[in-house]
Amino acid sequence: MTEQYWVGDFFIDITRNQITQKTQSQKIPPKALAVLTCLAKNANNVVSHDEILSQVWPDTVVTPNTLQRSIAQLRKALGEHSQSYIKTHAKQGYSLEVEVRWQAKLEDAATIDAVTNDALASDTIDKEVVSTDPIAKNKETESATVKQPSKNTRLIAPLLALAVLAVVAFNVLMPSPLNLEIAEFNSLTATDDKEYSGIYTPDGKYVVFQRYSEKVCRNNNIWAKNTKTKQEFQLTKNMGSYGSHSFSKDGKTLVFIDSNDCDTPINQKQCYKLMSLDFERALKQPQSPSVLVECKNSRIARPKWLDNNNIALVQEFSNRWKLTSYSVKENKSSVIYELEEGNIVYFDYSPKDDLIALTRIHSDGQQYLDMLKPDGERLSSHQIELPKEIPGNRFIYPNFTPYPSLLIFSTGRQLFTLSYDGKISNISLPLNEPISSPIFHPTESRMLVIKGHYDSDIAMMPLSQMTQLESAQNLSQLSNTYSIMERSIQREDNAQFQPGGELIAYQSNRSGRNQLWVTNNDKALQISNFPLDTFIYEMDWAADGKSMLINANKELTRLYLDSHAETIAFAFPIEKLFQWHSEDNTALVLARINGVLKFAELDLNNAEYKIMNDKKVTWAGKSEDGRLIYTDQMEQFWQSGPVEDQRIEALVTQGSDNNFIIKDNVIYGINADFQLWSYALDDKTFNIIGNMPEKLDYITDINQTDILLTMRIAAKKEVAEIILAN
């Protein structure tokens, strides 16, 4: 069997389970490569599902999802070329629509090092010219090439002409990418607090937003600001955990979600209430919102008031979201849209067009845009074609624009449009700092965005000084108990000690991009080179301290200290990387498998996975002796057992939204009172070690003498308005 071949400009090496483009190589699961080889042998022809299954998985019963997973792995590896290379034929199979060149043929021609020039050379040189005289041969070749076109050349010429005409026609018929010019970029809420979720009132006279106090960072009030007079109004009487909001068509009523701890939790700690507020009365005096409906066993989010006076929102059951419609008048709800496979990502509503735009992730890992009527009728459905500027696992959150058939979204420092048929274009708009949530004014050429940054530092605290925190009364006293290791005016966090070494790895935005850095307490060095708008979620050292596994843009990358990086191919987005066991190359992850979040153990050698349980796991890790520890959405700690998992009773009141750490069979965590505690798994000993600073974000690592912390310095977010040139 041929073990090396080319697919377009990708070099496939089956012996190494590797795909290489230029100098970038990726490891691909063997079964996925076998699927690619099957398609390559039948290039430009449809290969049925049954034929692929019989060749790749002979004498083995597998589900159709297994083949879909391999196709998704291949598409991820091929990146921007995936949609043009691998074609899906509904209810038939797949085809590989690209030139395939087999390595054996290239070796016979002795042109391995110049493979990209072979096709051009064979088409432009007349192979009938034969001479033993080098000079004569050159002359004859020149004559044949210039004056007597070969058969291939004569065929190519009209094809090239047709191609040029096609390009011209395409450019004439297709609209040009949207170019926006900024006339003004103004801050609307430049305060010491944090502001989010800015929207316009239906008449455009007010901007409504949430304001979080720096002192009470988890709760907020809803405010309004007159766009002409700049006068501000507090709308809600008391603070709450208020989410995004929406106006009724007449602009008189505001609806939003309030989430708080349930009085008597059943299977989730948070209860969700759909609230309403009389906007006109609130402008005169802050009001207490009214409860429309309360959900204790499901999550609800993103209410949107429809023109039919119902409220559309997404509701989650068992990790799967549905788009529902709630009737205020009848006090009942009905399903607008739900999926048997995959999951809903986001939706927006256009009152002007009475239209819903919904993005979803399919079971094959691809994102789709569905355009719906409010009654659920699907008008169109198209796969979203992500350009190279956007990582393959980045979810799309588009909002409507005043431009025909165009939505808009941000990835941070880049703005994009999304057409109703799934095409993405980059907007030519300079952005000097990250923005999010672009919302257009209902009638004018302006839009709201959220801008700002998060500033946190890395601190180290000796465990021997923990007792000093018990008597500390203010920040100046607390600052004597820890030292700042790394700081900038940007985000620094997730610091971890190097196993067996002196380095500390951490992530930072100090270079303008989210990157991985290492320091030896004297000199800091950036070792990653991720593209613009990359977000690093989690990371973990290898046991030998020579590399790290990083969850960046929801895919795993192994990064070495010399900056060499290897992408780990996996068919599904990685939402959280809990822990990496480099010895057997497995990882505990929260993955979005077929669109649904699953707690799984991933074998990085072959990209196979095992579902650990069906609980909503928030954090997890294994002890040195292999015991699985995890927390659920009720902030309870569980330990794996021989028959069933056991709740750790000593930690029932110690859970919080901070992650925990396991070192030497001891669990370390932070409770809701900002106390650092430890629990020894061997002798079941529980201890309160000491109080922690209130500006602590979370603990990130611990060794025999010190603990690493992420300290919150400032969280600056504000509502800004971009005024566009006419």
XYZ file of C-alpha atoms in Angstrom:
726
model
C 0.000 0.000 0.000
C 1.238 3.517 -0.781
C 2.038 5.132 2.557
C 2.710 8.702 1.421
C 0.736 10.943 -0.916
C -0.364 14.530 -1.528
C -3.869 15.989 -1.211
C -3.618 19.413 -2.793
C -0.696 21.014 -0.943
C -1.034 18.728 2.090
C 1.523 15.913 2.424
C 0.049 12.774 3.993
C 2.368 10.354 5.805
C 0.450 7.305 6.987
C 3.517 5.812 8.672
C 3.590 8.771 11.066
C -0.175 9.458 11.242
C 0.703 12.954 10.083
C -0.543 15.701 7.762
C 1.911 18.437 6.796
C 1.293 21.728 5.041
C 4.441 23.724 4.382
C 6.262 23.399 7.737
C 3.223 22.801 9.933
C 2.548 19.177 10.899
C -0.423 17.676 12.707
C -0.969 14.258 14.220
C -4.152 12.643 12.908
C -5.900 9.551 14.331
C -5.162 6.455 12.205
C -8.808 5.777 11.419
C -9.314 9.341 10.178
C -6.278 8.969 7.895
C -7.665 5.654 6.660
C -10.905 7.451 5.715
C -8.906 10.113 3.863
C -6.911 7.422 2.028
C -10.140 5.673 1.013
C -11.460 8.934 -0.431
C -8.095 9.696 -2.060
C -8.151 6.380 -3.928
C -11.507 7.420 -5.353
C -10.759 11.113 -5.815
C -13.559 13.167 -7.418
C -16.005 10.286 -7.014
C -18.662 9.749 -4.363
C -17.764 6.966 -1.920
C -20.762 5.572 -0.050
C -20.945 5.383 3.739
C -21.083 1.595 3.593
C -18.016 1.350 1.376
C -15.964 3.576 3.704
C -17.105 1.675 6.782
C -16.282 -1.687 5.191
C -12.770 -0.563 4.193
C -11.814 1.327 7.346
C -13.637 -0.769 9.942
C -13.746 -4.282 8.434
C -15.583 -6.901 10.485
C -16.454 -4.226 13.065
C -19.879 -2.811 13.909
C -19.676 0.976 14.311
C -22.271 3.742 14.357
C -22.582 6.444 11.656
C -21.311 8.939 14.244
C -17.933 7.186 14.146
C -17.516 8.037 10.461
C -18.809 11.584 11.043
C -16.234 12.036 13.785
C -13.412 11.012 11.440
C -14.674 13.396 8.753
C -14.785 16.193 11.346
C -11.197 15.404 12.382
C -10.072 15.609 8.764
C -11.895 18.894 8.179
C -10.289 20.410 11.226
C -6.846 19.305 10.042
C -7.427 20.690 6.533
C -8.628 23.999 7.968
C -9.858 26.551 5.451
C -9.595 23.993 2.627
C -11.879 21.468 4.305
C -15.163 22.519 2.735
C -13.812 22.641 -0.818
C -11.807 19.422 -0.460
C -14.275 17.093 1.304
C -17.805 17.253 -0.054
C -20.800 15.773 1.748
C -23.433 14.132 -0.439
C -26.665 13.808 1.522
C -27.706 10.186 2.112
C -24.970 9.033 -0.279
C -21.487 9.503 1.112
C -18.424 11.716 0.701
C -16.064 12.719 -2.085
C -12.565 14.212 -2.171
C -12.641 17.033 -4.730
C -8.943 17.828 -5.148
C -5.893 16.550 -7.003
C -4.266 13.515 -5.346
C -0.629 12.655 -6.119
C 0.867 9.401 -4.898
C 4.404 9.336 -3.567
C 5.502 6.293 -5.627
C 4.846 8.143 -8.898
C 6.771 11.159 -7.695
C 9.815 9.045 -6.802
C 9.828 7.459 -10.270
C 10.040 10.939 -11.764
C 12.708 12.007 -9.266
C 10.775 15.148 -8.452
C 9.969 14.746 -4.773
C 11.553 18.072 -3.822
C 9.791 19.983 -6.585
C 6.354 18.435 -6.466
C 4.496 21.729 -6.626
C 6.055 22.477 -10.022
C 5.238 19.132 -11.690
C 1.790 19.985 -12.968
C 2.952 23.270 -14.501
C 5.993 21.674 -16.181
C 4.072 18.762 -17.673
C 1.505 21.086 -19.211
C 3.850 23.658 -20.780
C 6.622 21.494 -22.245
C 5.904 19.511 -25.430
C 6.948 15.949 -24.618
C 7.287 15.047 -28.343
C 10.493 17.170 -28.690
C 13.432 14.711 -28.617
C 17.099 15.486 -29.374
C 20.536 14.363 -28.240
C 22.013 17.802 -28.910
C 21.470 19.981 -25.835
C 21.617 23.220 -27.825
C 19.272 21.946 -30.501
C 16.994 20.545 -27.850
C 16.762 23.909 -26.134
C 15.975 25.632 -29.422
C 13.396 23.050 -30.401
C 11.854 23.189 -26.965
C 11.656 26.972 -27.105
C 10.098 26.778 -30.588
C 7.653 24.126 -29.568
C 6.694 25.949 -26.437
C 6.185 29.340 -28.030
C 5.064 28.649 -31.607
C 3.526 25.201 -31.452
C 1.395 24.832 -28.328
C 1.003 21.320 -27.059
C -2.315 19.592 -26.932
C -2.532 20.206 -23.178
C -1.708 23.889 -23.633
C -4.334 24.261 -26.374
C -6.912 22.781 -23.986
C -5.835 24.909 -21.035
C -5.987 28.250 -22.843
C -9.785 28.346 -23.311
C -10.232 26.977 -19.792
C -8.133 29.827 -18.397
C -10.182 32.292 -20.378
C -13.377 30.848 -18.971
C -11.902 31.011 -15.477
C -11.053 34.694 -15.923
C -14.595 35.400 -17.145
C -15.989 33.523 -14.162
C -13.925 35.581 -11.736
C -15.022 38.814 -13.420
C -18.660 37.725 -13.330
C -18.343 36.730 -9.690
C -16.907 40.113 -8.728
C -19.661 41.915 -10.629
C -22.539 39.883 -9.232
C -21.325 39.439 -5.651
C -21.492 42.442 -3.307
C -18.200 43.870 -2.087
C -17.228 43.304 1.563
C -18.782 45.875 3.893
C -16.418 48.758 4.588
C -17.292 50.931 7.567
C -15.581 54.206 8.389
C -15.536 55.496 11.965
C -16.532 59.122 12.415
C -16.489 58.996 16.237
C -15.744 56.403 18.923
C -17.173 57.619 22.242
C -17.332 56.111 25.724
C -20.869 56.342 27.092
C -20.294 54.988 30.598
C -16.761 55.979 31.627
C -16.978 55.246 35.375
C -15.009 53.262 37.940
C -17.635 50.517 37.734
C -18.100 47.884 35.025
C -20.856 48.163 32.436
C -22.156 45.413 30.152
C -25.042 44.480 27.840
C -25.770 47.821 26.220
C -28.876 48.081 24.025
C -30.903 50.925 22.547
C -34.543 51.549 23.348
C -36.808 50.944 20.319
C -36.990 54.718 19.685
C -33.209 55.059 20.097
C -33.481 57.794 22.751
C -31.910 55.796 25.570
C -29.142 53.294 26.070
C -29.899 50.630 28.692
C -27.065 48.690 30.337
C -25.959 46.770 33.439
C -23.631 48.363 35.975
C -21.520 46.234 38.305
C -20.008 47.829 41.386
C -16.279 47.206 41.917
C -17.105 46.405 45.550
C -19.908 43.950 44.707
C -18.628 42.398 41.504
C -21.190 39.588 41.212
C -24.346 41.755 41.389
C -25.549 44.632 39.285
C -28.255 47.206 38.697
C -29.822 48.153 35.383
C -29.338 51.732 34.244
C -30.458 53.948 31.365
C -28.744 56.924 29.750
C -30.353 59.575 27.592
C -28.343 59.729 24.361
C -28.988 63.490 23.963
C -28.809 64.937 27.489
C -26.409 62.230 28.786
C -28.467 62.022 31.989
C -28.351 58.625 33.726
C -31.186 56.821 35.515
C -30.975 53.825 37.858
C -33.884 51.589 36.836
C -33.785 48.724 39.356
C -34.299 49.432 43.042
C -32.074 46.618 44.324
C -29.068 44.776 42.966
C -29.444 41.357 41.387
C -27.675 38.986 39.043
C -29.390 40.439 36.009
C -28.660 39.147 32.513
C -29.189 40.580 29.028
C -32.397 42.505 28.453
C -34.947 43.247 25.735
C -37.785 45.740 25.153
C -41.379 45.184 24.190
C -42.311 46.552 20.770
C -43.804 49.727 22.269
C -40.720 50.301 24.435
C -42.716 50.407 27.669
C -41.562 47.133 29.261
C -38.122 45.669 29.777
C -37.533 41.926 30.325
C -34.410 40.172 31.614
C -33.219 37.126 33.567
C -32.307 37.217 37.257
C -30.273 34.257 38.590
C -29.707 33.604 42.286
C -29.065 30.713 44.654
C -32.174 28.563 45.048
C -33.778 28.555 48.500
C -34.072 24.759 48.347
C -31.798 23.486 45.550
C -32.927 20.294 43.842
C -30.531 19.520 41.005
C -29.011 22.948 40.351
C -27.741 25.617 42.712
C -28.986 28.558 40.643
C -32.636 29.366 40.036
C -33.599 31.534 37.071
C -36.408 34.097 36.969
C -37.806 35.897 33.943
C -38.386 39.456 35.155
C -40.241 42.477 33.766
C -39.840 46.179 34.548
C -42.040 49.179 33.735
C -39.514 51.350 31.891
C -41.435 54.642 32.044
C -41.991 54.379 35.808
C -38.368 53.330 36.362
C -37.139 56.474 34.611
C -38.880 58.501 37.331
C -37.913 56.286 40.274
C -36.055 52.937 40.605
C -38.491 50.005 40.600
C -38.567 46.435 41.882
C -39.017 44.146 38.873
C -41.889 41.653 38.683
C -41.424 37.897 38.302
C -43.058 36.454 35.185
C -41.850 32.871 35.563
C -39.274 30.977 37.645
C -37.236 27.935 36.589
C -35.728 25.733 39.322
C -34.778 22.681 37.263
C -33.612 24.277 34.021
C -31.640 27.295 32.845
C -33.135 30.115 30.808
C -31.231 32.889 29.045
C -31.322 35.682 26.454
C -34.986 36.807 26.379
C -36.098 38.603 23.214
C -39.489 40.287 22.977
C -41.232 39.293 19.733
C -43.683 41.372 17.713
C -46.487 38.924 18.596
C -46.008 39.977 22.270
C -44.446 36.645 23.228
C -40.948 36.410 24.660
C -38.428 34.132 22.947
C -35.665 32.673 25.101
C -33.380 29.662 25.217
C -34.006 26.994 27.848
C -31.602 24.216 28.794
C -32.498 20.663 29.784
C -29.789 17.992 30.210
C -27.088 20.122 28.532
C -29.228 20.720 25.446
C -30.790 24.089 24.619
C -34.228 24.720 23.091
C -35.617 27.943 21.667
C -38.957 28.537 23.381
C -41.699 31.144 23.209
C -43.331 32.348 26.441
C -46.774 33.944 26.310
C -47.145 36.582 29.035
C -50.888 36.779 28.456
C -51.542 33.027 28.713
C -48.622 32.254 31.084
C -47.462 29.266 29.087
C -44.605 28.376 26.790
C -44.128 26.400 23.594
C -41.085 25.177 21.708
C -40.092 27.232 18.669
C -37.033 25.227 17.650
C -35.147 22.240 19.004
C -32.504 19.852 17.733
C -32.272 16.085 17.952
C -28.516 16.338 17.444
C -26.161 19.205 18.090
C -27.033 22.276 20.139
C -28.123 25.886 19.903
C -25.297 28.395 20.275
C -26.970 31.816 20.002
C -29.924 33.687 18.525
C -30.987 37.242 17.756
C -34.296 38.771 16.713
C -35.043 41.545 14.214
C -38.291 43.446 15.046
C -38.029 45.210 11.689
C -38.092 41.978 9.665
C -39.822 39.808 12.313
C -37.024 37.295 11.808
C -34.852 35.096 14.035
C -31.202 34.350 13.229
C -29.965 31.272 15.091
C -26.496 29.728 15.144
C -26.101 26.088 16.109
C -23.407 23.464 16.266
C -24.124 20.224 14.430
C -23.105 16.757 15.572
C -20.305 16.872 12.965
C -18.768 19.831 14.808
C -19.669 22.381 12.102
C -21.623 25.568 12.809
C -24.792 26.465 10.909
C -26.906 29.587 10.537
C -30.666 29.069 10.459
C -33.087 31.843 9.564
C -36.471 31.314 11.232
C -39.880 32.843 11.503
C -41.098 33.374 15.101
C -43.426 30.375 14.723
C -40.419 28.131 14.086
C -40.658 27.846 10.300
C -37.133 27.496 8.951
C -36.578 29.724 5.942
C -32.972 28.732 5.266
C -30.073 26.796 6.755
C -26.426 27.168 5.721
C -23.126 25.992 7.081
C -21.018 28.884 8.343
C -17.783 29.064 6.363
C -15.131 30.241 8.815
C -12.230 32.176 7.264
C -8.641 31.605 8.341
C -8.795 34.594 10.719
C -11.295 32.749 12.935
C -10.327 29.511 14.734
C -12.434 26.522 13.774
C -13.946 26.072 17.251
C -14.830 29.738 17.818
C -18.575 30.094 18.296
C -20.327 32.805 16.289
C -22.650 35.252 18.093
C -24.137 37.449 15.328
C -26.632 40.294 15.651
C -28.807 41.918 13.007
C -27.679 45.008 11.080
C -29.536 47.606 8.968
C -27.752 46.223 5.895
C -29.752 43.772 3.757
C -29.216 40.106 4.665
C -26.176 40.833 6.850
C -25.430 40.076 10.492
C -22.464 41.374 12.496
C -20.223 39.875 15.192
C -16.875 40.431 16.884
C -14.013 38.111 17.815
C -12.286 40.758 19.917
C -10.204 43.092 17.804
C -11.845 42.043 14.543
C -15.354 42.705 13.244
C -17.051 40.453 10.700
C -20.281 40.306 8.767
C -22.205 37.073 8.307
C -24.586 36.787 5.369
C -27.790 34.803 5.587
C -26.173 32.106 3.429
C -23.298 31.565 5.881
C -20.575 33.665 4.208
C -18.225 35.665 6.481
C -16.388 38.850 5.488
C -13.927 40.913 7.516
C -14.980 44.524 8.011
C -12.342 47.106 7.163
C -12.566 48.896 10.522
C -9.534 49.727 12.700
C -9.845 48.407 16.272
C -7.131 49.357 18.730
C -8.630 47.429 21.642
C -10.977 44.467 22.011
C -14.711 45.066 21.675
C -17.720 42.764 21.892
C -21.491 42.637 21.389
C -21.983 45.089 18.480
C -25.618 46.304 18.499
C -26.891 48.709 15.823
C -29.106 51.719 16.491
C -32.679 51.111 15.231
C -32.618 54.046 12.769
C -29.175 55.720 12.694
C -25.672 54.769 11.496
C -24.210 54.008 14.905
C -23.772 50.995 17.118
C -23.060 50.079 20.724
C -20.111 47.914 21.743
C -18.545 46.819 25.032
C -14.880 47.737 25.356
C -12.262 47.504 28.050
C -9.898 44.966 29.545
C -9.305 42.827 32.603
C -6.198 43.460 34.707
C -4.928 40.711 36.997
C -1.509 39.901 38.450
C 0.237 36.721 39.518
C 1.085 36.492 43.205
C 2.973 33.983 45.326
C 2.194 33.405 48.991
C 4.321 31.308 51.364
C 2.177 28.737 53.131
C 4.016 29.578 56.346
C 2.487 33.079 56.303
C -1.125 31.949 55.834
C -1.867 32.393 59.545
C -1.019 36.102 59.267
C -4.122 36.613 57.145
C -6.406 35.777 60.056
C -5.568 39.073 61.789
C -5.164 41.237 58.657
C -7.809 43.949 58.491
C -7.123 45.769 55.240
C -5.418 45.460 51.883
C -2.177 47.101 53.068
C -1.784 44.436 55.739
C -2.701 41.644 53.339
C -0.123 42.839 50.819
C 2.632 41.969 53.272
C 1.698 38.287 53.106
C 2.181 37.788 49.358
C 4.472 39.060 46.617
C 3.552 39.962 43.033
C 5.438 37.697 40.636
C 4.296 39.040 37.271
C 2.304 42.141 36.502
C 1.284 44.419 33.652
C -1.772 46.519 32.885
C -3.269 43.475 31.144
C -4.389 40.030 32.234
C -1.836 37.681 33.816
C -3.154 34.430 35.247
C -3.128 30.627 35.517
C 0.454 30.417 36.850
C 1.850 26.901 37.405
C 5.089 25.566 38.850
C 7.319 23.596 36.472
C 7.650 19.986 37.679
C 11.253 19.409 38.729
C 12.321 22.871 37.561
C 12.571 26.538 38.500
C 10.203 27.988 35.884
C 6.679 29.257 36.347
C 4.391 29.194 33.309
C 1.475 31.603 32.954
C -0.698 33.224 30.342
C -0.612 36.942 29.622
C -2.102 39.598 27.351
C 0.851 41.968 27.804
C 1.945 41.643 24.164
C -1.522 42.570 22.909
C -2.401 38.912 22.331
C -3.177 36.077 24.709
C 0.065 34.052 24.851
C 1.906 31.612 27.105
C 4.920 32.930 29.015
C 7.494 31.428 31.380
C 9.552 33.144 34.071
C 12.378 32.130 36.385
C 11.618 35.033 38.788
C 14.211 37.095 36.931
C 13.343 37.112 33.246
C 10.038 36.493 31.452
C 9.899 34.918 27.985
C 6.971 34.448 25.588
C 7.041 30.905 24.187
C 3.770 30.715 22.214
C 2.789 32.532 19.037
C -0.971 32.153 18.754
C -2.794 34.349 16.199
C -4.855 37.458 16.915
C -8.012 36.988 19.042
C -6.818 33.641 20.416
C -8.087 32.837 23.881
C -6.207 30.441 26.145
C -8.542 28.647 28.529
C -6.482 26.152 30.547
C -3.045 24.517 30.536
C -1.116 21.794 32.355
C 2.567 20.817 32.544
C 3.979 17.483 31.394
C 5.444 15.415 34.230
C 8.984 15.987 32.907
C 8.511 19.779 32.800
C 9.557 20.028 29.127
C 6.196 20.854 27.542
C 2.647 21.943 28.296
C -0.789 20.976 27.025
C -2.843 24.084 26.266
C -6.530 24.538 25.562
C -6.426 27.459 23.131
C -9.486 28.329 21.039
C -11.102 25.128 22.350
C -8.537 22.831 20.791
C -5.520 21.185 22.387
C -1.966 22.177 21.524
C 1.218 20.692 22.964
C 3.748 23.484 23.395
C 7.430 22.873 24.094
C 9.801 25.283 25.817
C 11.586 25.924 22.501
C 8.245 27.259 21.131
C 7.669 24.195 18.951
C 3.931 23.436 18.882
C 1.893 20.366 17.914
C -1.863 20.517 17.388
C -3.767 17.554 18.838
C -6.488 16.561 16.399
C -9.881 15.928 17.997
C -13.266 16.080 16.339
C -15.005 18.134 19.036
C -14.390 21.452 20.824
C -12.662 21.238 24.219
C -14.595 23.489 26.584
C -12.334 22.796 29.586
C -9.020 21.035 30.087
C -9.039 19.782 33.672
C -5.854 17.726 33.810
C -3.212 16.120 31.588
C -1.479 12.839 32.407
C 1.540 13.032 30.135
C 2.826 9.566 31.077
C -0.059 7.780 29.365
C -0.996 10.878 27.296
C -4.588 11.133 28.475
C -6.526 14.209 29.518
C -9.630 14.891 31.591
C -11.767 17.326 29.609
C -15.180 18.829 29.215
C -15.859 18.396 25.500
C -18.790 19.430 23.339
C -19.477 16.028 21.800
C -22.142 16.118 19.088
C -22.991 19.585 20.373
C -23.577 18.519 24.001
C -21.156 19.041 26.905
C -19.709 15.768 28.174
C -17.196 14.973 30.924
C -14.699 12.672 29.239
C -11.230 11.196 29.352
C -9.433 11.740 26.062
C -6.703 9.455 24.726
C -4.414 11.881 22.908
C -2.616 9.078 21.058
C -5.626 8.152 18.931
C -8.222 10.869 19.740
C -10.566 8.281 21.235
C -12.577 9.256 24.301
C -14.487 7.705 27.198
C -17.475 9.382 28.844
C -16.826 9.459 32.601
C -20.392 10.177 33.785
C -23.507 12.148 32.842
C -23.281 14.771 35.582
C -22.713 18.459 34.980
C -19.084 18.545 36.060
C -17.545 21.965 36.765
C -13.976 20.880 37.643
C -12.114 17.570 37.904
C -8.761 15.940 38.546
C -7.130 12.678 39.503
C -5.010 12.135 42.592
C -1.526 10.634 42.395
C -2.949 7.187 43.118
C -5.622 7.491 40.405
C -8.728 8.502 42.355
C -11.093 10.702 40.348
C -12.308 13.844 42.136
C -14.817 16.266 40.628
C -17.333 18.981 41.526
C -20.862 19.277 40.141
C -23.111 22.276 39.496
C -24.232 22.114 43.134
C -20.575 22.746 44.125
C -20.392 19.339 45.769
C -17.231 17.207 45.750
C -17.395 13.611 44.499
C -14.907 10.769 44.557
C -14.975 7.743 42.260
C -15.858 4.465 43.947
C -15.872 0.740 43.085
C -19.646 0.666 42.478
C -20.784 4.283 42.391
C -19.298 7.705 43.025
C -19.342 8.889 46.636
C -19.944 12.438 47.840
C -17.179 13.751 50.123
C -19.264 14.737 53.135
C -16.490 16.742 54.814
C -16.544 19.161 51.855
C -20.317 19.668 51.544
C -20.079 23.328 52.660
C -16.638 24.040 51.157
C -17.506 24.323 47.482
C -17.391 27.589 45.530
C -16.915 28.786 41.979
C -13.117 28.568 42.429
C -11.240 25.608 40.957
C -9.557 23.103 43.249
C -6.042 21.597 43.129
C -4.890 18.045 43.913
C -1.278 17.554 45.048
C 0.176 14.499 46.838
C -3.318 13.035 47.394
C -4.472 16.255 49.087
C -7.260 18.504 47.764
C -6.849 22.279 48.156
C -9.717 24.694 47.594
C -11.302 28.048 48.439
C -14.734 28.229 50.072
C -17.344 30.982 49.791
C -15.778 32.760 52.805
C -12.433 33.058 50.988
C -10.765 30.504 53.229
C -8.064 28.179 51.907
C -8.669 24.604 53.068
C -7.127 21.174 52.576
C -8.554 17.660 52.623
C -6.286 14.595 52.746
C -7.766 11.730 50.761
C -5.770 9.074 52.647
C -6.771 9.817 56.244
C -9.796 12.092 55.459
C -8.358 14.979 57.459
C -9.909 18.398 56.824
C -8.150 21.674 57.761
C -8.787 25.392 57.342
C -5.360 26.750 56.411
C -6.152 30.475 56.484
C -8.029 33.424 55.001
C -7.333 34.713 51.507
C -7.379 38.279 50.109
C -10.784 39.344 48.806
C -9.209 40.418 45.514
C -8.261 36.796 44.900
C -9.614 35.450 41.624
C -8.530 31.855 42.224
C -5.625 29.691 43.292
C -3.748 28.138 40.386
C -1.011 25.890 41.835
C 0.648 24.829 45.057
C 3.862 23.101 46.106
C 5.472 22.200 49.413
C 6.201 25.818 50.387
C 4.182 28.266 48.265
C 0.843 28.843 46.634
C 0.285 30.691 43.337
C -2.664 33.087 43.064
C -4.343 35.233 40.450
C -5.097 38.631 41.987
C -7.774 40.867 40.490
C -6.466 44.417 40.035
C -9.148 46.010 37.870
C -11.936 44.909 35.581
C -12.622 47.819 33.278
C -15.613 47.393 30.980
C -17.731 50.152 29.535
C -20.402 50.793 26.944
C -19.101 52.716 23.955
C -20.744 54.012 20.812
C -19.275 53.881 17.320
C -20.698 56.570 15.047
C -20.213 55.678 11.403
C -19.446 58.131 8.627
C -22.345 58.702 6.236
